[in-house]
PDB file of N, CA and C in Angstrom:
ATOM      1  N   ASN A   1       4.689  -3.663  18.614  1.00  0.00           N
ATOM      2  CA  ASN A   1       4.356  -3.826  17.212  1.00  0.00           C
ATOM      3  C   ASN A   1       3.504  -5.073  17.004  1.00  0.00           C
ATOM      4  N   LEU A   2       2.489  -4.928  16.208  1.00  0.00           N
ATOM      5  CA  LEU A   2       1.672  -6.075  15.859  1.00  0.00           C
ATOM      6  C   LEU A   2       2.372  -6.875  14.776  1.00  0.00           C
ATOM      7  N   PRO A   3       2.301  -8.187  14.837  1.00  0.00           N
ATOM      8  CA  PRO A   3       2.946  -8.978  13.785  1.00  0.00           C
ATOM      9  C   PRO A   3       2.197  -8.799  12.468  1.00  0.00           C
ATOM     10  N   LEU A   4       2.941  -8.701  11.393  1.00  0.00           N
ATOM     11  CA  LEU A   4       2.351  -8.570  10.068  1.00  0.00           C
ATOM     12  C   LEU A   4       2.141  -9.957   9.506  1.00  0.00           C
ATOM     13  N   GLN A   5       0.928 -10.238   9.088  1.00  0.00           N
ATOM     14  CA  GLN A   5       0.650 -11.533   8.492  1.00  0.00           C
ATOM     15  C   GLN A   5       0.443 -11.329   7.003  1.00  0.00           C
ATOM     16  N   VAL A   6       1.261 -12.001   6.230  1.00  0.00           N
ATOM     17  CA  VAL A   6       1.169 -11.912   4.781  1.00  0.00           C
ATOM     18  C   VAL A   6       0.751 -13.265   4.265  1.00  0.00           C
ATOM     19  N   GLU A   7      -0.371 -13.303   3.585  1.00  0.00           N
ATOM     20  CA  GLU A   7      -0.828 -14.547   2.990  1.00  0.00           C
ATOM     21  C   GLU A   7      -0.205 -14.680   1.614  1.00  0.00           C
ATOM     22  N   THR A   8      -0.207 -15.888   1.105  1.00  0.00           N
ATOM     23  CA  THR A   8       0.275 -16.094  -0.245  1.00  0.00           C
ATOM     24  C   THR A   8      -0.623 -15.304  -1.179  1.00  0.00           C
ATOM     25  N   LEU A   9      -0.028 -14.484  -2.013  1.00  0.00           N
ATOM     26  CA  LEU A   9      -0.798 -13.614  -2.889  1.00  0.00           C
ATOM     27  C   LEU A   9      -0.933 -14.218  -4.275  1.00  0.00           C
ATOM     28  N   SER A  10      -2.141 -14.163  -4.793  1.00  0.00           N
ATOM     29  CA  SER A  10      -2.323 -14.555  -6.178  1.00  0.00           C
ATOM     30  C   SER A  10      -2.000 -13.340  -7.037  1.00  0.00           C
ATOM     31  N   PRO A  11      -1.545 -13.549  -8.253  1.00  0.00           N
ATOM     32  CA  PRO A  11      -1.203 -12.403  -9.109  1.00  0.00           C
ATOM     33  C   PRO A  11      -2.465 -11.671  -9.551  1.00  0.00           C
ATOM     34  N   ILE A  12      -2.930 -10.735  -8.736  1.00  0.00           N
ATOM     35  CA  ILE A  12      -4.184 -10.020  -8.948  1.00  0.00           C
ATOM     36  C   ILE A  12      -4.261  -9.424 -10.344  1.00  0.00           C
ATOM     37  N   GLY A  13      -3.202  -8.771 -10.766  1.00  0.00           N
ATOM     38  CA  GLY A  13      -3.222  -8.103 -12.058  1.00  0.00           C
ATOM     39  C   GLY A  13      -2.691  -8.955 -13.189  1.00  0.00           C
ATOM     40  N   ALA A  14      -2.538 -10.256 -12.964  1.00  0.00           N
ATOM     41  CA  ALA A  14      -1.906 -11.111 -13.971  1.00  0.00           C
ATOM     42  C   ALA A  14      -2.690 -11.161 -15.281  1.00  0.00           C
ATOM     43  N   GLN A  15      -3.991 -10.852 -15.230  1.00  0.00           N
ATOM     44  CA  GLN A  15      -4.768 -10.878 -16.462  1.00  0.00           C
ATOM     45  C   GLN A  15      -4.429  -9.701 -17.377  1.00  0.00           C
ATOM     46  N   GLU A  16      -3.773  -8.679 -16.836  1.00  0.00           N
ATOM     47  CA  GLU A  16      -3.359  -7.551 -17.650  1.00  0.00           C
ATOM     48  C   GLU A  16      -2.015  -7.881 -18.298  1.00  0.00           C
ATOM     49  N   PRO A  17      -1.892  -7.697 -19.620  1.00  0.00           N
ATOM     50  CA  PRO A  17      -0.636  -8.020 -20.291  1.00  0.00           C
ATOM     51  C   PRO A  17       0.545  -7.273 -19.674  1.00  0.00           C
ATOM     52  N   GLY A  18       1.613  -7.987 -19.398  1.00  0.00           N
ATOM     53  CA  GLY A  18       2.822  -7.386 -18.887  1.00  0.00           C
ATOM     54  C   GLY A  18       2.828  -7.140 -17.392  1.00  0.00           C
ATOM     55  N   LYS A  19       1.708  -7.351 -16.705  1.00  0.00           N
ATOM     56  CA  LYS A  19       1.659  -7.109 -15.261  1.00  0.00           C
ATOM     57  C   LYS A  19       1.919  -8.425 -14.537  1.00  0.00           C
ATOM     58  N   LEU A  20       2.987  -8.446 -13.751  1.00  0.00           N
ATOM     59  CA  LEU A  20       3.389  -9.679 -13.102  1.00  0.00           C
ATOM     60  C   LEU A  20       3.110  -9.724 -11.607  1.00  0.00           C
ATOM     61  N   SER A  21       3.072  -8.592 -10.948  1.00  0.00           N
ATOM     62  CA  SER A  21       2.901  -8.603  -9.501  1.00  0.00           C
ATOM     63  C   SER A  21       1.900  -7.539  -9.068  1.00  0.00           C
ATOM     64  N   PRO A  22       1.195  -7.791  -7.957  1.00  0.00           N
ATOM     65  CA  PRO A  22       0.226  -6.807  -7.484  1.00  0.00           C
ATOM     66  C   PRO A  22       0.921  -5.542  -6.984  1.00  0.00           C
ATOM     67  N   LEU A  23       0.304  -4.413  -7.249  1.00  0.00           N
ATOM     68  CA  LEU A  23       0.810  -3.117  -6.803  1.00  0.00           C
ATOM     69  C   LEU A  23       0.068  -2.716  -5.538  1.00  0.00           C
ATOM     70  N   ILE A  24       0.809  -2.485  -4.456  1.00  0.00           N
ATOM     71  CA  ILE A  24       0.233  -2.078  -3.182  1.00  0.00           C
ATOM     72  C   ILE A  24       0.640  -0.629  -2.915  1.00  0.00           C
ATOM     73  N   ALA A  25      -0.351   0.241  -2.751  1.00  0.00           N
ATOM     74  CA  ALA A  25      -0.092   1.644  -2.408  1.00  0.00           C
ATOM     75  C   ALA A  25      -0.090   1.756  -0.891  1.00  0.00           C
ATOM     76  N   VAL A  26       0.953   2.360  -0.341  1.00  0.00           N
ATOM     77  CA  VAL A  26       1.111   2.524   1.104  1.00  0.00           C
ATOM     78  C   VAL A  26       0.870   3.991   1.434  1.00  0.00           C
ATOM     79  N   THR A  27      -0.061   4.268   2.365  1.00  0.00           N
ATOM     80  CA  THR A  27      -0.431   5.657   2.631  1.00  0.00           C
ATOM     81  C   THR A  27       0.479   6.361   3.633  1.00  0.00           C
ATOM     82  N   ARG A  28       1.130   5.608   4.516  1.00  0.00           N
ATOM     83  CA  ARG A  28       2.085   6.203   5.478  1.00  0.00           C
ATOM     84  C   ARG A  28       3.154   5.184   5.793  1.00  0.00           C
ATOM     85  N   ARG A  29       4.346   5.665   6.054  1.00  0.00           N
ATOM     86  CA  ARG A  29       5.426   4.760   6.452  1.00  0.00           C
ATOM     87  C   ARG A  29       5.192   4.319   7.893  1.00  0.00           C
ATOM     88  N   ILE A  30       5.419   3.036   8.116  1.00  0.00           N
ATOM     89  CA  ILE A  30       5.267   2.484   9.452  1.00  0.00           C
ATOM     90  C   ILE A  30       6.523   1.680   9.788  1.00  0.00           C
ATOM     91  N   THR A  31       6.712   1.413  11.060  1.00  0.00           N
ATOM     92  CA  THR A  31       7.890   0.667  11.469  1.00  0.00           C
ATOM     93  C   THR A  31       7.674  -0.828  11.281  1.00  0.00           C
ATOM     94  N   GLY A  32       8.737  -1.546  11.259  1.00  0.00           N
ATOM     95  CA  GLY A  32       8.651  -2.997  11.147  1.00  0.00           C
ATOM     96  C   GLY A  32       9.179  -3.492   9.817  1.00  0.00           C
ATOM     97  N   GLN A  33       9.051  -4.779   9.600  1.00  0.00           N
ATOM     98  CA  GLN A  33       9.584  -5.414   8.404  1.00  0.00           C
ATOM     99  C   GLN A  33       8.521  -5.643   7.329  1.00  0.00           C
ATOM    100  N   TRP A  34       7.458  -4.882   7.358  1.00  0.00           N
ATOM    101  CA  TRP A  34       6.361  -5.075   6.417  1.00  0.00           C
ATOM    102  C   TRP A  34       6.814  -4.908   4.971  1.00  0.00           C
ATOM    103  N   GLU A  35       7.702  -3.941   4.707  1.00  0.00           N
ATOM    104  CA  GLU A  35       8.129  -3.687   3.333  1.00  0.00           C
ATOM    105  C   GLU A  35       8.863  -4.899   2.767  1.00  0.00           C
ATOM    106  N   GLU A  36       9.798  -5.432   3.527  1.00  0.00           N
ATOM    107  CA  GLU A  36      10.540  -6.601   3.069  1.00  0.00           C
ATOM    108  C   GLU A  36       9.619  -7.803   2.879  1.00  0.00           C
ATOM    109  N   ARG A  37       8.647  -7.960   3.777  1.00  0.00           N
ATOM    110  CA  ARG A  37       7.721  -9.094   3.688  1.00  0.00           C
ATOM    111  C   ARG A  37       6.829  -8.993   2.448  1.00  0.00           C
ATOM    112  N   LEU A  38       6.322  -7.812   2.177  1.00  0.00           N
ATOM    113  CA  LEU A  38       5.473  -7.655   0.991  1.00  0.00           C
ATOM    114  C   LEU A  38       6.274  -7.854  -0.288  1.00  0.00           C
ATOM    115  N   ARG A  39       7.491  -7.308  -0.333  1.00  0.00           N
ATOM    116  CA  ARG A  39       8.339  -7.508  -1.517  1.00  0.00           C
ATOM    117  C   ARG A  39       8.677  -8.994  -1.686  1.00  0.00           C
ATOM    118  N   ALA A  40       8.958  -9.691  -0.580  1.00  0.00           N
ATOM    119  CA  ALA A  40       9.258 -11.120  -0.645  1.00  0.00           C
ATOM    120  C   ALA A  40       8.050 -11.921  -1.129  1.00  0.00           C
ATOM    121  N   ALA A  41       6.840 -11.409  -0.869  1.00  0.00           N
ATOM    122  CA  ALA A  41       5.614 -12.065  -1.332  1.00  0.00           C
ATOM    123  C   ALA A  41       5.313 -11.741  -2.795  1.00  0.00           C
ATOM    124  N   GLY A  42       6.180 -10.936  -3.417  1.00  0.00           N
ATOM    125  CA  GLY A  42       6.011 -10.635  -4.831  1.00  0.00           C
ATOM    126  C   GLY A  42       5.276  -9.347  -5.130  1.00  0.00           C
ATOM    127  N   CYS A  43       5.078  -8.509  -4.137  1.00  0.00           N
ATOM    128  CA  CYS A  43       4.354  -7.256  -4.346  1.00  0.00           C
ATOM    129  C   CYS A  43       5.285  -6.145  -4.805  1.00  0.00           C
ATOM    130  N   GLU A  44       4.740  -5.281  -5.617  1.00  0.00           N
ATOM    131  CA  GLU A  44       5.396  -4.032  -5.987  1.00  0.00           C
ATOM    132  C   GLU A  44       4.782  -2.966  -5.080  1.00  0.00           C
ATOM    133  N   LEU A  45       5.607  -2.071  -4.524  1.00  0.00           N
ATOM    134  CA  LEU A  45       5.099  -1.087  -3.573  1.00  0.00           C
ATOM    135  C   LEU A  45       5.188   0.326  -4.123  1.00  0.00           C
ATOM    136  N   ARG A  46       4.133   1.102  -3.890  1.00  0.00           N
ATOM    137  CA  ARG A  46       4.141   2.544  -4.157  1.00  0.00           C
ATOM    138  C   ARG A  46       4.147   3.206  -2.780  1.00  0.00           C
ATOM    139  N   LEU A  47       5.309   3.755  -2.400  1.00  0.00           N
ATOM    140  CA  LEU A  47       5.502   4.301  -1.057  1.00  0.00           C
ATOM    141  C   LEU A  47       5.207   5.790  -1.010  1.00  0.00           C
ATOM    142  N   PRO A  48       4.830   6.298   0.182  1.00  0.00           N
ATOM    143  CA  PRO A  48       4.636   7.744   0.340  1.00  0.00           C
ATOM    144  C   PRO A  48       5.990   8.444   0.285  1.00  0.00           C
ATOM    145  N   PRO A  49       5.990   9.763   0.129  1.00  0.00           N
ATOM    146  CA  PRO A  49       7.257  10.498   0.106  1.00  0.00           C
ATOM    147  C   PRO A  49       8.090  10.203   1.354  1.00  0.00           C
ATOM    148  N   SER A  50       9.394  10.096   1.171  1.00  0.00           N
ATOM    149  CA  SER A  50      10.304   9.835   2.284  1.00  0.00           C
ATOM    150  C   SER A  50      10.190  10.953   3.320  1.00  0.00           C
ATOM    151  N   GLY A  51      10.123  10.561   4.573  1.00  0.00           N
ATOM    152  CA  GLY A  51      10.032  11.542   5.654  1.00  0.00           C
ATOM    153  C   GLY A  51       8.616  11.991   5.960  1.00  0.00           C
ATOM    154  N   ALA A  52       7.646  11.591   5.148  1.00  0.00           N
ATOM    155  CA  ALA A  52       6.254  11.989   5.397  1.00  0.00           C
ATOM    156  C   ALA A  52       5.725  11.227   6.604  1.00  0.00           C
ATOM    157  N   ASP A  53       5.362  11.953   7.643  1.00  0.00           N
ATOM    158  CA  ASP A  53       4.869  11.313   8.852  1.00  0.00           C
ATOM    159  C   ASP A  53       3.483  11.834   9.227  1.00  0.00           C
ATOM    160  N   ALA A  54       2.798  12.399   8.278  1.00  0.00           N
ATOM    161  CA  ALA A  54       1.446  12.907   8.521  1.00  0.00           C
ATOM    162  C   ALA A  54       0.521  12.313   7.468  1.00  0.00           C
ATOM    163  N   PRO A  55      -0.769  12.251   7.769  1.00  0.00           N
ATOM    164  CA  PRO A  55      -1.699  11.752   6.753  1.00  0.00           C
ATOM    165  C   PRO A  55      -1.631  12.600   5.481  1.00  0.00           C
ATOM    166  N   MET A  56      -1.786  11.948   4.347  1.00  0.00           N
ATOM    167  CA  MET A  56      -1.808  12.665   3.067  1.00  0.00           C
ATOM    168  C   MET A  56      -3.103  13.450   2.957  1.00  0.00           C
ATOM    169  N   PRO A  57      -3.058  14.621   2.339  1.00  0.00           N
ATOM    170  CA  PRO A  57      -4.313  15.302   2.003  1.00  0.00           C
ATOM    171  C   PRO A  57      -5.139  14.383   1.091  1.00  0.00           C
ATOM    172  N   ARG A  58      -6.445  14.469   1.198  1.00  0.00           N
ATOM    173  CA  ARG A  58      -7.317  13.538   0.474  1.00  0.00           C
ATOM    174  C   ARG A  58      -7.031  13.483  -1.020  1.00  0.00           C
ATOM    175  N   ALA A  59      -6.909  14.615  -1.684  1.00  0.00           N
ATOM    176  CA  ALA A  59      -6.671  14.611  -3.136  1.00  0.00           C
ATOM    177  C   ALA A  59      -5.365  13.895  -3.472  1.00  0.00           C
ATOM    178  N   GLU A  60      -4.343  14.111  -2.655  1.00  0.00           N
ATOM    179  CA  GLU A  60      -3.055  13.446  -2.876  1.00  0.00           C
ATOM    180  C   GLU A  60      -3.187  11.938  -2.655  1.00  0.00           C
ATOM    181  N   MET A  61      -3.928  11.542  -1.622  1.00  0.00           N
ATOM    182  CA  MET A  61      -4.125  10.121  -1.351  1.00  0.00           C
ATOM    183  C   MET A  61      -4.870   9.446  -2.500  1.00  0.00           C
ATOM    184  N   LEU A  62      -5.894  10.109  -3.034  1.00  0.00           N
ATOM    185  CA  LEU A  62      -6.641   9.533  -4.152  1.00  0.00           C
ATOM    186  C   LEU A  62      -5.741   9.317  -5.365  1.00  0.00           C
ATOM    187  N   ARG A  63      -4.865  10.275  -5.651  1.00  0.00           N
ATOM    188  CA  ARG A  63      -3.909  10.098  -6.755  1.00  0.00           C
ATOM    189  C   ARG A  63      -2.925   8.976  -6.447  1.00  0.00           C
ATOM    190  N   HIS A  64      -2.495   8.897  -5.191  1.00  0.00           N
ATOM    191  CA  HIS A  64      -1.495   7.911  -4.773  1.00  0.00           C
ATOM    192  C   HIS A  64      -2.021   6.480  -4.894  1.00  0.00           C
ATOM    193  N   ILE A  65      -3.282   6.251  -4.573  1.00  0.00           N
ATOM    194  CA  ILE A  65      -3.834   4.894  -4.586  1.00  0.00           C
ATOM    195  C   ILE A  65      -4.447   4.509  -5.934  1.00  0.00           C
ATOM    196  N   ALA A  66      -4.595   5.476  -6.831  1.00  0.00           N
ATOM    197  CA  ALA A  66      -5.212   5.196  -8.137  1.00  0.00           C
ATOM    198  C   ALA A  66      -4.448   4.091  -8.867  1.00  0.00           C
ATOM    199  N   GLY A  67      -5.165   3.103  -9.339  1.00  0.00           N
ATOM    200  CA  GLY A  67      -4.577   2.027 -10.116  1.00  0.00           C
ATOM    201  C   GLY A  67      -3.920   0.928  -9.300  1.00  0.00           C
ATOM    202  N   ALA A  68      -3.902   1.069  -7.977  1.00  0.00           N
ATOM    203  CA  ALA A  68      -3.278   0.045  -7.136  1.00  0.00           C
ATOM    204  C   ALA A  68      -4.209  -1.159  -6.995  1.00  0.00           C
ATOM    205  N   ASP A  69      -3.621  -2.336  -6.829  1.00  0.00           N
ATOM    206  CA  ASP A  69      -4.390  -3.553  -6.600  1.00  0.00           C
ATOM    207  C   ASP A  69      -4.821  -3.664  -5.141  1.00  0.00           C
ATOM    208  N   GLY A  70      -4.087  -2.987  -4.253  1.00  0.00           N
ATOM    209  CA  GLY A  70      -4.388  -3.010  -2.832  1.00  0.00           C
ATOM    210  C   GLY A  70      -3.824  -1.778  -2.164  1.00  0.00           C
ATOM    211  N   VAL A  71      -4.288  -1.514  -0.957  1.00  0.00           N
ATOM    212  CA  VAL A  71      -3.835  -0.338  -0.207  1.00  0.00           C
ATOM    213  C   VAL A  71      -3.486  -0.778   1.211  1.00  0.00           C
ATOM    214  N   LEU A  72      -2.309  -0.368   1.672  1.00  0.00           N
ATOM    215  CA  LEU A  72      -1.931  -0.541   3.071  1.00  0.00           C
ATOM    216  C   LEU A  72      -2.144   0.826   3.706  1.00  0.00           C
ATOM    217  N   ALA A  73      -3.205   0.933   4.518  1.00  0.00           N
ATOM    218  CA  ALA A  73      -3.628   2.228   5.046  1.00  0.00           C
ATOM    219  C   ALA A  73      -3.644   2.213   6.566  1.00  0.00           C
ATOM    220  N   MET A  74      -3.711   3.389   7.121  1.00  0.00           N
ATOM    221  CA  MET A  74      -3.836   3.567   8.563  1.00  0.00           C
ATOM    222  C   MET A  74      -5.311   3.741   8.930  1.00  0.00           C
ATOM    223  N   LEU A  75      -5.644   3.507  10.173  1.00  0.00           N
ATOM    224  CA  LEU A  75      -7.021   3.688  10.620  1.00  0.00           C
ATOM    225  C   LEU A  75      -7.508   5.120  10.460  1.00  0.00           C
ATOM    226  N   THR A  76      -6.589   6.073  10.463  1.00  0.00           N
ATOM    227  CA  THR A  76      -6.973   7.471  10.348  1.00  0.00           C
ATOM    228  C   THR A  76      -7.259   7.894   8.900  1.00  0.00           C
ATOM    229  N   ASP A  77      -6.912   7.069   7.916  1.00  0.00           N
ATOM    230  CA  ASP A  77      -7.204   7.390   6.518  1.00  0.00           C
ATOM    231  C   ASP A  77      -8.701   7.235   6.284  1.00  0.00           C
ATOM    232  N   LYS A  78      -9.265   8.176   5.546  1.00  0.00           N
ATOM    233  CA  LYS A  78     -10.705   8.172   5.275  1.00  0.00           C
ATOM    234  C   LYS A  78     -10.989   7.501   3.929  1.00  0.00           C
ATOM    235  N   PHE A  79     -11.775   6.432   3.958  1.00  0.00           N
ATOM    236  CA  PHE A  79     -12.137   5.728   2.737  1.00  0.00           C
ATOM    237  C   PHE A  79     -13.654   5.716   2.605  1.00  0.00           C
ATOM    238  N   ASP A  80     -14.097   5.869   1.352  1.00  0.00           N
ATOM    239  CA  ASP A  80     -15.511   5.830   1.043  1.00  0.00           C
ATOM    240  C   ASP A  80     -15.649   5.274  -0.372  1.00  0.00           C
ATOM    241  N   ALA A  81     -16.774   5.492  -1.025  1.00  0.00           N
ATOM    242  CA  ALA A  81     -16.987   4.967  -2.369  1.00  0.00           C
ATOM    243  C   ALA A  81     -15.989   5.529  -3.374  1.00  0.00           C
ATOM    244  N   GLU A  82     -15.488   6.736  -3.122  1.00  0.00           N
ATOM    245  CA  GLU A  82     -14.518   7.371  -4.024  1.00  0.00           C
ATOM    246  C   GLU A  82     -13.123   6.778  -3.849  1.00  0.00           C
ATOM    247  N   ALA A  83     -12.782   6.378  -2.660  1.00  0.00           N
ATOM    248  CA  ALA A  83     -11.435   5.850  -2.370  1.00  0.00           C
ATOM    249  C   ALA A  83     -11.511   4.381  -2.004  1.00  0.00           C
TER     250      ALA A  83
END
C-alpha cells in the first residue's frame, strides 16, 4: 500500500453559506486508512455503493462527482472536460 498523504485542507466551499467542509467524491473503495484520514482532515465524503468493486459507468460517475469540491479517483477512471 502506498502511504496516503493528506495536506492541511483549506475550507474550499467556505464561501458558500452553510458549507463548512470540502466534499470529496470517492469513485471506488480502496484499502487503507484513507477514509479516517480525510474525515480527520475535516472532509465530508461521498462514497460509492457498498460492495462496489468495479468502475462506475460514466453517467453514474458524472452524477456521483457532481458538486464535489474534489475527487478521489482511480487511474482507470476516465476524466475529460466533462468530468
